[in-house]
Short mmCIF file of C-alpha atoms and ligand atoms in Angstrom, two decimals:
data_model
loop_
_atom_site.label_atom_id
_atom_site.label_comp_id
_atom_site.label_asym_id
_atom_site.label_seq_id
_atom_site.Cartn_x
_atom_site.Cartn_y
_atom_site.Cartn_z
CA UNK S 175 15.83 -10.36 40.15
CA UNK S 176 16.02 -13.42 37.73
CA UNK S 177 16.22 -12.62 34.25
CA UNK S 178 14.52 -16.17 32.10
CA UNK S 179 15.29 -14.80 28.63
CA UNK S 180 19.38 -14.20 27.82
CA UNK S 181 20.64 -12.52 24.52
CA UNK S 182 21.29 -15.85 22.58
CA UNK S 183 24.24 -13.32 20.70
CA UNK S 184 26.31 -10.52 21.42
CA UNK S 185 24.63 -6.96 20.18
CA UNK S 186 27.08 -6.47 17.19
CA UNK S 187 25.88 -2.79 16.36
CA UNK S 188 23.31 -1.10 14.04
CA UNK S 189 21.87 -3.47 11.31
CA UNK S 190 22.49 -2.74 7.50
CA UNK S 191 20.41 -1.93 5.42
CA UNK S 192 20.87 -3.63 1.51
CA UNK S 193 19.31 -1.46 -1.32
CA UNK S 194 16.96 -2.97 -3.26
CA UNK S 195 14.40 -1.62 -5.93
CA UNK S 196 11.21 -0.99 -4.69
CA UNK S 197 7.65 -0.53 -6.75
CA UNK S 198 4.95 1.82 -5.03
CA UNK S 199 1.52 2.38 -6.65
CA UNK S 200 -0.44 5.29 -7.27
CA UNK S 201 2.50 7.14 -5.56
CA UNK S 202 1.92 10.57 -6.87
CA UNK S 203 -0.13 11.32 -3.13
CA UNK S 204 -1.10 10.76 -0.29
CA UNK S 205 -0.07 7.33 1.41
CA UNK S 206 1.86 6.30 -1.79
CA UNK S 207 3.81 9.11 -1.65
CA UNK S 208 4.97 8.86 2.21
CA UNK S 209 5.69 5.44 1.39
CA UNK S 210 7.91 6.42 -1.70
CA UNK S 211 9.41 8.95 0.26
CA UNK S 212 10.04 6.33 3.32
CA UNK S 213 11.49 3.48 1.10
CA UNK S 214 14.29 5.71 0.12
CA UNK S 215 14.94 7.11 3.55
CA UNK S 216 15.55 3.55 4.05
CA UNK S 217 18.27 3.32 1.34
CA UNK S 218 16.03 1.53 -1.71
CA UNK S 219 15.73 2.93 -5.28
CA UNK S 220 12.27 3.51 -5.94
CA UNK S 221 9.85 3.55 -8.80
CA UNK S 222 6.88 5.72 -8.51
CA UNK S 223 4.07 4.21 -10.20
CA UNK S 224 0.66 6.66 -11.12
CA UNK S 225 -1.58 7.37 -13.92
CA UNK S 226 0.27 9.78 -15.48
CA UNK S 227 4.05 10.22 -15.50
CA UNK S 228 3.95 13.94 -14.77
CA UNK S 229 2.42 13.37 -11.89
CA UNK S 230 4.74 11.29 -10.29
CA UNK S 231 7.10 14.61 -10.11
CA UNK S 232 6.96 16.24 -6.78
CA UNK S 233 7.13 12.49 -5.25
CA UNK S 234 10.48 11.49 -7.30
CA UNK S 235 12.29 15.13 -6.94
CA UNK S 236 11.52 14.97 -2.65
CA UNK S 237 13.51 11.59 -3.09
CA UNK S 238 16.40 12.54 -5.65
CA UNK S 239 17.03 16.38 -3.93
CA UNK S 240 17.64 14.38 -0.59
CA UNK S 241 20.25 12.00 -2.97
CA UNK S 242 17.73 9.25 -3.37
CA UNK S 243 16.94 7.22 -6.70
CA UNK S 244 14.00 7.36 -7.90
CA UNK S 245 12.24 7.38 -11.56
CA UNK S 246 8.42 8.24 -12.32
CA UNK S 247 6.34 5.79 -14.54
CA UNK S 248 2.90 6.56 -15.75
CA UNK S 249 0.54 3.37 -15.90
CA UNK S 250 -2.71 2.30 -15.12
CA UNK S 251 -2.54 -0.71 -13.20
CA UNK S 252 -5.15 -2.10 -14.62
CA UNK S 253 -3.60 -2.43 -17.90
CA UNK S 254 -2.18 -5.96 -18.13
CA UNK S 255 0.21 -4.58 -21.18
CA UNK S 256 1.22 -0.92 -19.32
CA UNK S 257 1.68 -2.58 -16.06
CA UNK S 258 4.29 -5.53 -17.74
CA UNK S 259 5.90 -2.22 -19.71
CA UNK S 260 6.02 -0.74 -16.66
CA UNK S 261 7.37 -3.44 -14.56
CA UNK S 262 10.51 -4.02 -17.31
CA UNK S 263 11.60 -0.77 -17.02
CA UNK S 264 11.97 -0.37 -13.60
CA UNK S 265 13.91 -3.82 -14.05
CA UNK S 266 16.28 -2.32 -16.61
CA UNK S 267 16.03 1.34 -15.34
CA UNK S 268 16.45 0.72 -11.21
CA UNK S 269 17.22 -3.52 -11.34
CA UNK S 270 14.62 -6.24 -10.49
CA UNK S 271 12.54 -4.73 -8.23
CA UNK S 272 11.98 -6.88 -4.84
CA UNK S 273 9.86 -4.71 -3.02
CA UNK S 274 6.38 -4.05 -4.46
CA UNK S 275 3.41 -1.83 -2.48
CA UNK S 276 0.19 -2.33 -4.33
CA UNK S 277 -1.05 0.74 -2.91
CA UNK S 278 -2.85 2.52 -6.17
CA UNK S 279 -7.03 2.82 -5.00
CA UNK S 280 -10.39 4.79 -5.61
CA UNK S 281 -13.24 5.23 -4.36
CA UNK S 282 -16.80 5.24 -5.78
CA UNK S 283 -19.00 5.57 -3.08
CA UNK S 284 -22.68 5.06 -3.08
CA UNK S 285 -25.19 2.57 -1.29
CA UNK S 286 -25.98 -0.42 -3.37
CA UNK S 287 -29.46 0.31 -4.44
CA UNK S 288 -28.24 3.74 -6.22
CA UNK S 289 -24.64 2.10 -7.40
CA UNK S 290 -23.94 1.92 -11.30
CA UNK S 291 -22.43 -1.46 -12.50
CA UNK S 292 -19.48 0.53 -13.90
CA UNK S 293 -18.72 1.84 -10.15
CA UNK S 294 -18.49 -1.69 -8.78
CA UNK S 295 -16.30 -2.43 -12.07
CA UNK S 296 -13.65 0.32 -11.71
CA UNK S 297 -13.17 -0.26 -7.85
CA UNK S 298 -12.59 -4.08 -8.54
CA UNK S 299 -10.08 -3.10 -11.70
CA UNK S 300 -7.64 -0.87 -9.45
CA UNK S 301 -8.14 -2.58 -6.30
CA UNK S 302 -8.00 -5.99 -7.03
CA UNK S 303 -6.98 -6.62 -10.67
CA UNK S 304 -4.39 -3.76 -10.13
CA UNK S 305 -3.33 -5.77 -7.57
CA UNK S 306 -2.97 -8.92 -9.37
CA UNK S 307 -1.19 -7.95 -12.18
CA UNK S 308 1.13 -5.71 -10.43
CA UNK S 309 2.59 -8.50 -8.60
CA UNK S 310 2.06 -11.30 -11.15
CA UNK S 311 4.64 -9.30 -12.87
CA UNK S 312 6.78 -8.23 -10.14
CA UNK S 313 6.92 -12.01 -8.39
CA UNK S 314 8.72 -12.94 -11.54
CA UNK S 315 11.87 -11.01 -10.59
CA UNK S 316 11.07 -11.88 -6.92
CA UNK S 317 11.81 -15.62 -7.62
CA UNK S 318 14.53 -15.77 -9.69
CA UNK S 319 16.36 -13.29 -6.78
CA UNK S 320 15.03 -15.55 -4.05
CA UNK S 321 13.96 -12.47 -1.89
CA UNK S 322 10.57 -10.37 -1.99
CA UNK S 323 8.33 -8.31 0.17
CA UNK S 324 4.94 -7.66 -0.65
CA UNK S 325 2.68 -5.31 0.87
CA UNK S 326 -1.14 -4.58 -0.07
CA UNK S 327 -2.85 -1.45 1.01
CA UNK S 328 -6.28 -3.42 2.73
CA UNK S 329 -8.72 -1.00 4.85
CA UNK S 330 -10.37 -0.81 8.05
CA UNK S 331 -13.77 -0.60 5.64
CA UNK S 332 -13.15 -4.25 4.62
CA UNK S 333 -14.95 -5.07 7.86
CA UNK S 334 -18.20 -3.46 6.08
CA UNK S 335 -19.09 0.29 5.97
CA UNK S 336 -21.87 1.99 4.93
CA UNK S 337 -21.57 3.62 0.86
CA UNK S 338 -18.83 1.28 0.16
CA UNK S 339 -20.26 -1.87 -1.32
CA UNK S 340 -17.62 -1.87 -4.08
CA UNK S 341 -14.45 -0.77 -1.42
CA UNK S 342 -15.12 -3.10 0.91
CA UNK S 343 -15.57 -6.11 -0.89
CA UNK S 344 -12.19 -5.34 -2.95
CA UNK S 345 -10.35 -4.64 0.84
CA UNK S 346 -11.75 -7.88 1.96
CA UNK S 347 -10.70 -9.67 -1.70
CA UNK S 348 -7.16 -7.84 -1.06
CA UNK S 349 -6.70 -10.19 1.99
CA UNK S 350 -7.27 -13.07 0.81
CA UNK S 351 -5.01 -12.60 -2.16
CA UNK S 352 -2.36 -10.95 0.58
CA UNK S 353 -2.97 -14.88 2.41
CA UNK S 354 -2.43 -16.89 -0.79
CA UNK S 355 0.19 -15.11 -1.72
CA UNK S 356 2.21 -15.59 1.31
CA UNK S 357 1.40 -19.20 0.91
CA UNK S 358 2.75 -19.39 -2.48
CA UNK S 359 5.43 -17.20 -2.17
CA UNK S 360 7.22 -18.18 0.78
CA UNK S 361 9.40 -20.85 -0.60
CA UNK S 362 10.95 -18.63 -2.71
CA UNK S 363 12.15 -16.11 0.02
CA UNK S 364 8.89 -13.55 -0.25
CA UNK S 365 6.36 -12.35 2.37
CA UNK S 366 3.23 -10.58 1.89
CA UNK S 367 1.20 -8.74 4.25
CA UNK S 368 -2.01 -6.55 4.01
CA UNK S 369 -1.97 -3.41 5.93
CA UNK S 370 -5.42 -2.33 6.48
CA UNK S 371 -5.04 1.61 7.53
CA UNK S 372 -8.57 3.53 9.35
CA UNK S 373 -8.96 6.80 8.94
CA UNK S 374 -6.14 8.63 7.07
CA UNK S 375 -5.53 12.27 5.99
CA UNK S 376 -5.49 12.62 2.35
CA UNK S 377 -7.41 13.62 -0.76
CA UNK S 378 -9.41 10.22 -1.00
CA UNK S 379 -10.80 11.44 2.61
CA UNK S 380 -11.27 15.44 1.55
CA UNK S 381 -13.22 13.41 -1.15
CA UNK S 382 -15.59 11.11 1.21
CA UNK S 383 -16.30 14.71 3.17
CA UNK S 384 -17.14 16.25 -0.15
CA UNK S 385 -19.84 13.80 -1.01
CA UNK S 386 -21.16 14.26 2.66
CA UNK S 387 -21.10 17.69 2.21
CA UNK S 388 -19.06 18.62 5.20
CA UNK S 389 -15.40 20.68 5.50
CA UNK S 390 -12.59 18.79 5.67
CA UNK S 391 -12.12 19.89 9.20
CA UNK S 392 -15.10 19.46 10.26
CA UNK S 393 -14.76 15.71 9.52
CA UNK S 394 -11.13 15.57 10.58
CA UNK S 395 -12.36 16.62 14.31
CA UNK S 396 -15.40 14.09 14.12
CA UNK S 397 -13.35 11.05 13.17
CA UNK S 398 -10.55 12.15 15.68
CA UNK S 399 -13.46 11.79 18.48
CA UNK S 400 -14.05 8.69 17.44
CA UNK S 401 -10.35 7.26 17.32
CA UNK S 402 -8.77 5.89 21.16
CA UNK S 403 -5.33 7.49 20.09
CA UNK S 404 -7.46 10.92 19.79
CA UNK S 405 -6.35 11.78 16.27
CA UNK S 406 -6.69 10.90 12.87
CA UNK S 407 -3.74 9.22 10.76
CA UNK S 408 -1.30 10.98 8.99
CA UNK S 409 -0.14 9.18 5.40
CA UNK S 410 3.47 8.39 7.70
CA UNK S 411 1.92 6.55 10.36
CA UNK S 412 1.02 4.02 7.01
CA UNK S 413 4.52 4.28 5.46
CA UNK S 414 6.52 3.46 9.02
CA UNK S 415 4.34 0.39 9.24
CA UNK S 416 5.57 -0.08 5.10
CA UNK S 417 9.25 0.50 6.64
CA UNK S 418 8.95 -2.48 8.77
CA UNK S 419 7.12 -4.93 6.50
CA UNK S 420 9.33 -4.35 3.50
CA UNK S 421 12.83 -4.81 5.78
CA UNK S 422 14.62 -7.75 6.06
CA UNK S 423 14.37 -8.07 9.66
CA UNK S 424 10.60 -8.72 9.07
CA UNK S 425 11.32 -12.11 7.33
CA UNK S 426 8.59 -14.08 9.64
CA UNK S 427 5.86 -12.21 9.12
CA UNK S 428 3.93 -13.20 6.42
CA UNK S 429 0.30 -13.55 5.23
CA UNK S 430 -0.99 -11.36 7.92
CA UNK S 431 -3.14 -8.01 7.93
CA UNK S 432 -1.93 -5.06 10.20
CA UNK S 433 -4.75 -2.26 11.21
CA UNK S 434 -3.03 1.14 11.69
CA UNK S 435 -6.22 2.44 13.18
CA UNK S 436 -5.18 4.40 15.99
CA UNK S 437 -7.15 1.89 17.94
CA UNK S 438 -8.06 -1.77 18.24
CA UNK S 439 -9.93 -3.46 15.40
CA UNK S 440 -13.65 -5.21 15.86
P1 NAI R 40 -5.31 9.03 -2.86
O1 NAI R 40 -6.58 9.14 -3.60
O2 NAI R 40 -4.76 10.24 -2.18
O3 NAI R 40 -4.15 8.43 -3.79
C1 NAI R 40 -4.39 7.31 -4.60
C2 NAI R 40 -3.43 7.37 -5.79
O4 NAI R 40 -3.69 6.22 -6.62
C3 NAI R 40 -3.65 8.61 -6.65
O5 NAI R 40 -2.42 9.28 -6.88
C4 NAI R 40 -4.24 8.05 -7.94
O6 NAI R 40 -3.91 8.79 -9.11
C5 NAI R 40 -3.63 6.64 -7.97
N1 NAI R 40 -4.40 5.75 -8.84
C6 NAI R 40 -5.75 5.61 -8.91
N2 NAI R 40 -6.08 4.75 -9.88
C7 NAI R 40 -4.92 4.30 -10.41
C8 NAI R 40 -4.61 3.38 -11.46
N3 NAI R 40 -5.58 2.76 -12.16
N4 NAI R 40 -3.32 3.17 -11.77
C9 NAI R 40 -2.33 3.80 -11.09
N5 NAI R 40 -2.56 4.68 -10.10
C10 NAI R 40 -3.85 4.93 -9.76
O7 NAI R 40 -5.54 7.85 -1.80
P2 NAI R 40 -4.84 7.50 -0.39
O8 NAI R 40 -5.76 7.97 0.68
O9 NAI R 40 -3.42 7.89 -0.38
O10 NAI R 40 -4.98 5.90 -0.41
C11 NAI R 40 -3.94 5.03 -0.80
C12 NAI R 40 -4.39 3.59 -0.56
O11 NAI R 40 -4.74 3.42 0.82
C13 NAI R 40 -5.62 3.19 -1.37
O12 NAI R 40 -5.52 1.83 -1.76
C14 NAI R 40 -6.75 3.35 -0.36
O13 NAI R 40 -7.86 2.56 -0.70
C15 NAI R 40 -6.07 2.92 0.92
N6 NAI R 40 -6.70 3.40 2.14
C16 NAI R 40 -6.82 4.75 2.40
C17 NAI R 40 -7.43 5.20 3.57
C18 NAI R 40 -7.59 6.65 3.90
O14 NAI R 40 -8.24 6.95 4.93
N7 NAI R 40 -7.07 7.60 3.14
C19 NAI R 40 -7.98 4.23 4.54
C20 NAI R 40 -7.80 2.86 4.17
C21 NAI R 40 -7.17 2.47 3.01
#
């Protein structure tokens, strides 16, 4: 058998892992809070970022009990003033933080002819203004430590879906910002990526099968029929893909959008 590819290097052992401080929004539940929990398996000190501090509780003691660090910081990232307040003390509390997940999101589902103006308004002030003043503020410390990773929660629904007028345009927006920033960025030793995740298990989907007026279970087994791995996502199947994007190794990957779908993407 002839082998074309040859190990360029010797296999020195396991990689290390530096710590560094991460950021994760709206990290009180659900996918925030996997990926909290998942940044300090992987040796960082994170902040967890929510609307109210007291929230952030169950998220930060799962991290310090298993000797993590981790603080909790109530702020609304919509808030150009909380989010820079929040954003300097995780800088003096943790260090400059180089790892940022814009993950905070809501949902205000209705179709367009029925949707209040304030509806489309508060999906485009977490989603995308969230987004943009979270890592205005974060970039800063990015630069000056010539090293960043930047991920942006994106959605399957950014392709269009039904109810979600508001959502999808702000998961579409969230790419393109997740593609300029990578071109602007780069130079300066930071990546950004967009995962997009389909359906996922948490209380923003018990609230979709609310509104539809279906059990939670009942909606669980429908979308699982409808997904090629034959399940619906779990909040970790989002953070592992976090793991990777946020780690050094994943340097050369920047600017692009991952679906964690179970399946292939249209
Ligand atoms: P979730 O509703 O369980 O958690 C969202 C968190 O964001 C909550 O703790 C909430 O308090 C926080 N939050 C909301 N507004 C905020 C604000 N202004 N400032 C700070 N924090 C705020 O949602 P889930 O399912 O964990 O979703 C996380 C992200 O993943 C969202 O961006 C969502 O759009 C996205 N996503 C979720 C999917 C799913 O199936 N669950 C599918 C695709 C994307």
């Amino acid at each position: 058998m002839q082998f074309i590819y040859a190990l360029e290097a010797p296999v020195t052992g396991t990689t290390t892992t530096t710590q560094r401080t991460a950021i994760v929004t709206g990290a009180a539940r659900g996918i925030g809070a996997a990926t909290a929990i998942r940044l300090a398996r992987d040796g960082h000190a994170v902040a967890v970022l929510d609307l109210e501090e007291a929230w952030c509780a169950e998220t930060v003691s799962a991290i310090t009990s298993a000797g993590g660090r981790a603080i909790a910081v109530g702020v609304d990232v919509s808030s150009p003033e909380q989010v820079e307040a929040a954003v300097e003390r995780v800088a003096m509390e943790l260090g400059a933080p180089t790892l940022l997940v814009n993950n905070a999101g809501i949902i205000r589902d209705n179709l367009i002819f029925k949707m209040p103006v304030e509806d489309w308004d508060a999906v485009m002030n977490v989603h995308l203004r969230g987004a943009f003043l979270m890592t205005k503020a974060v970039q800063a410390h990015m630069t000056v430590e010539k090293y960043g990773r930047i991920v942006n929660l994106s959605s399957t629904s950014a392709q269009g879906n039904r109810g979600q007028v508001n959502y999808s345009a702000a998961k579409a927006g969230i790419q393109g910002f997740t593609k300029t920033l990578a071109i602007e960025l780069g130079r300066f030793g930071v990546t950004a990526n967009a995962v997009a995740p389909g359906f996922i298990a948490t209380d923003m989907t018990r609230q979709t099968a609310k509104r539809m007026n279906i059990s939670f279970e009942d909606f669980l087994a429908g979308a699982a029929e409808q997904i090629p791995v034959g399940r619906v996502g779990q909040p970790e199947d989002i953070a592992n893909t976090i793991s990777f994007l946020t780690s050094e190794e994943a340097g050369y990957v920047s600017g692009q959008v991952i679906y964690v779908a179970g399946g292939p993407q249209d």
